[in-house]
Amino acid sequence: MIPHLYTEEEANALLPTLIPILEELRRLVRDAAHFQRQLAMITPAARSNGQAPEALALEVALMGVQERFGDLVSQLEDFGVELKDVETGLIDFRSIRDGREVYLCWRLGEDRIRYWHELSAGFRGRQPL
């Protein structure tokens, strides 16, 4: 599959659609961690002492979170957006700059796309547009 190459304007126009997805992904990571902590507190012995329904409910909730997370990541992929870091909401859009393929780089909290970097550079290689 050939990746979509975004202009700066196209990528900025897509941000209002992507922000809620990224915010929900971040919330889902926190929810999953919470359910995992709760499950870890229920020992195998406790599960056999009547707390199994609680453990089952937590496992079902965790599976739901994981499924929704996968759905949202798939949505990003459908847009041709690459998720780099869930916690910061860091995403990259493939683009062309000076005749070569690069990433336009954005993360939650930034008002618009202001940076780009080489495909091999990563976040530390960000440069102003």
mmCIF file of C-alpha atoms in Angstrom:
data_model
loop_
_atom_site.group_PDB
_atom_site.id
_atom_site.type_symbol
_atom_site.label_atom_id
_atom_site.label_comp_id
_atom_site.label_asym_id
_atom_site.label_seq_id
_atom_site.Cartn_x
_atom_site.Cartn_y
_atom_site.Cartn_z
ATOM 1 C CA MET A 1 0.000 0.000 0.000
ATOM 2 C CA ILE A 2 1.334 3.416 -0.974
ATOM 3 C CA PRO A 3 1.215 5.810 2.000
ATOM 4 C CA HIS A 4 -0.771 9.014 1.685
ATOM 5 C CA LEU A 5 1.502 12.020 1.382
ATOM 6 C CA TYR A 6 0.047 14.996 3.216
ATOM 7 C CA THR A 7 0.561 18.657 2.572
ATOM 8 C CA GLU A 8 0.895 20.802 5.668
ATOM 9 C CA GLU A 9 -2.587 22.201 5.000
ATOM 10 C CA GLU A 10 -4.166 18.739 4.646
ATOM 11 C CA ALA A 11 -2.555 17.506 7.845
ATOM 12 C CA ASN A 12 -3.644 20.596 9.800
ATOM 13 C CA ALA A 13 -7.195 20.218 8.476
ATOM 14 C CA LEU A 14 -7.298 16.630 9.771
ATOM 15 C CA LEU A 15 -6.217 17.508 13.325
ATOM 16 C CA PRO A 16 -9.762 18.249 14.641
ATOM 17 C CA THR A 17 -10.740 14.711 13.600
ATOM 18 C CA LEU A 18 -7.626 13.126 15.109
ATOM 19 C CA ILE A 19 -7.538 14.937 18.464
ATOM 20 C CA PRO A 20 -10.523 13.068 19.984
ATOM 21 C CA ILE A 21 -9.065 9.749 18.801
ATOM 22 C CA LEU A 22 -5.694 10.512 20.402
ATOM 23 C CA GLU A 23 -7.304 11.708 23.632
ATOM 24 C CA GLU A 24 -9.381 8.538 23.843
ATOM 25 C CA LEU A 25 -6.310 6.381 23.180
ATOM 26 C CA ARG A 26 -4.534 8.092 26.059
ATOM 27 C CA ARG A 27 -7.536 7.505 28.332
ATOM 28 C CA LEU A 28 -7.720 3.850 27.302
ATOM 29 C CA VAL A 29 -4.079 3.320 28.278
ATOM 30 C CA ARG A 30 -4.852 4.694 31.739
ATOM 31 C CA ASP A 31 -7.993 2.539 31.980
ATOM 32 C CA ALA A 32 -6.060 -0.594 30.990
ATOM 33 C CA ALA A 33 -3.398 0.113 33.603
ATOM 34 C CA HIS A 34 -6.118 0.580 36.239
ATOM 35 C CA PHE A 35 -7.816 -2.724 35.368
ATOM 36 C CA GLN A 36 -4.454 -4.532 35.362
ATOM 37 C CA ARG A 37 -3.604 -3.137 38.815
ATOM 38 C CA GLN A 38 -6.996 -4.244 40.119
ATOM 39 C CA LEU A 39 -6.558 -7.719 38.648
ATOM 40 C CA ALA A 40 -3.087 -8.025 40.159
ATOM 41 C CA MET A 41 -4.576 -7.438 43.607
ATOM 42 C CA ILE A 42 -6.866 -10.441 43.228
ATOM 43 C CA THR A 43 -4.725 -13.467 43.984
ATOM 44 C CA PRO A 44 -5.470 -16.892 42.538
ATOM 45 C CA ALA A 45 -6.530 -17.994 46.036
ATOM 46 C CA ALA A 46 -8.944 -15.090 46.315
ATOM 47 C CA ARG A 47 -10.414 -15.955 42.934
ATOM 48 C CA SER A 48 -11.300 -19.375 44.289
ATOM 49 C CA ASN A 49 -12.755 -17.785 47.465
ATOM 50 C CA GLY A 50 -15.639 -15.996 45.791
ATOM 51 C CA GLN A 51 -13.917 -13.046 44.134
ATOM 52 C CA ALA A 52 -13.905 -14.720 40.726
ATOM 53 C CA PRO A 53 -16.884 -12.661 39.475
ATOM 54 C CA GLU A 54 -14.977 -9.453 40.205
ATOM 55 C CA ALA A 55 -11.901 -10.777 38.415
ATOM 56 C CA LEU A 56 -13.995 -11.874 35.449
ATOM 57 C CA ALA A 57 -15.621 -8.450 35.235
ATOM 58 C CA LEU A 58 -12.195 -6.782 35.247
ATOM 59 C CA GLU A 59 -10.918 -9.158 32.562
ATOM 60 C CA VAL A 60 -13.943 -8.414 30.379
ATOM 61 C CA ALA A 61 -13.461 -4.676 30.898
ATOM 62 C CA LEU A 62 -9.781 -4.980 30.006
ATOM 63 C CA MET A 63 -10.605 -6.905 26.829
ATOM 64 C CA GLY A 64 -13.080 -4.168 25.880
ATOM 65 C CA VAL A 65 -10.421 -1.506 26.376
ATOM 66 C CA GLN A 66 -7.932 -3.470 24.280
ATOM 67 C CA GLU A 67 -10.476 -3.961 21.490
ATOM 68 C CA ARG A 68 -11.392 -0.261 21.413
ATOM 69 C CA PHE A 69 -7.697 0.669 21.442
ATOM 70 C CA GLY A 70 -7.111 -1.528 18.398
ATOM 71 C CA ASP A 71 -10.100 -0.002 16.609
ATOM 72 C CA LEU A 72 -8.792 3.519 17.188
ATOM 73 C CA VAL A 73 -5.272 2.655 16.047
ATOM 74 C CA SER A 74 -6.827 1.169 12.900
ATOM 75 C CA GLN A 75 -8.664 4.442 12.327
ATOM 76 C CA LEU A 76 -5.381 6.337 12.488
ATOM 77 C CA GLU A 77 -3.824 3.867 10.075
ATOM 78 C CA ASP A 78 -6.783 4.311 7.709
ATOM 79 C CA PHE A 79 -5.959 8.027 7.614
ATOM 80 C CA GLY A 80 -2.327 7.171 6.867
ATOM 81 C CA VAL A 81 -1.234 8.686 10.172
ATOM 82 C CA GLU A 82 1.534 7.012 12.173
ATOM 83 C CA LEU A 83 1.085 6.875 15.935
ATOM 84 C CA LYS A 84 4.456 7.332 17.623
ATOM 85 C CA ASP A 85 3.582 7.840 21.307
ATOM 86 C CA VAL A 86 0.184 7.393 22.936
ATOM 87 C CA GLU A 87 0.938 9.292 26.155
ATOM 88 C CA THR A 88 1.970 12.494 24.362
ATOM 89 C CA GLY A 89 -0.367 11.985 21.416
ATOM 90 C CA LEU A 90 2.588 12.110 19.043
ATOM 91 C CA ILE A 91 1.774 11.395 15.406
ATOM 92 C CA ASP A 92 3.527 11.727 12.076
ATOM 93 C CA PHE A 93 2.168 12.421 8.609
ATOM 94 C CA ARG A 94 4.228 11.420 5.596
ATOM 95 C CA SER A 95 4.924 14.369 3.332
ATOM 96 C CA ILE A 96 7.281 15.643 0.646
ATOM 97 C CA ARG A 97 9.796 18.354 1.451
ATOM 98 C CA ASP A 98 12.497 19.509 -0.942
ATOM 99 C CA GLY A 99 11.762 16.537 -3.179
ATOM 100 C CA ARG A 100 12.156 13.835 -0.520
ATOM 101 C CA GLU A 101 9.803 11.996 1.775
ATOM 102 C CA VAL A 102 9.739 13.282 5.363
ATOM 103 C CA TYR A 103 7.373 13.355 8.328
ATOM 104 C CA LEU A 104 5.254 16.262 9.426
ATOM 105 C CA CYS A 105 5.319 15.910 13.204
ATOM 106 C CA TRP A 106 2.599 16.908 15.681
ATOM 107 C CA ARG A 107 1.531 16.085 19.224
ATOM 108 C CA LEU A 108 -1.417 16.844 21.461
ATOM 109 C CA GLY A 109 -1.332 20.369 22.822
ATOM 110 C CA GLU A 110 0.239 21.940 19.752
ATOM 111 C CA ASP A 111 -2.096 24.312 17.937
ATOM 112 C CA ARG A 112 -0.983 23.225 14.464
ATOM 113 C CA ILE A 113 1.776 21.374 12.693
ATOM 114 C CA ARG A 114 4.966 23.363 13.136
ATOM 115 C CA TYR A 115 7.671 20.708 12.722
ATOM 116 C CA TRP A 116 9.009 18.127 10.334
ATOM 117 C CA HIS A 117 11.784 15.536 10.510
ATOM 118 C CA GLU A 118 13.536 12.997 8.333
ATOM 119 C CA LEU A 119 11.988 9.526 8.237
ATOM 120 C CA SER A 120 14.945 8.156 10.197
ATOM 121 C CA ALA A 121 15.346 11.075 12.622
ATOM 122 C CA GLY A 122 12.453 10.716 15.045
ATOM 123 C CA PHE A 123 11.150 13.284 17.499
ATOM 124 C CA ARG A 124 14.605 14.533 18.489
ATOM 125 C CA GLY A 125 15.256 15.456 14.870
ATOM 126 C CA ARG A 126 12.266 17.796 14.654
ATOM 127 C CA GLN A 127 12.921 20.996 12.794
ATOM 128 C CA PRO A 128 10.666 24.046 12.390
ATOM 129 C CA LEU A 129 8.726 24.276 9.133
#
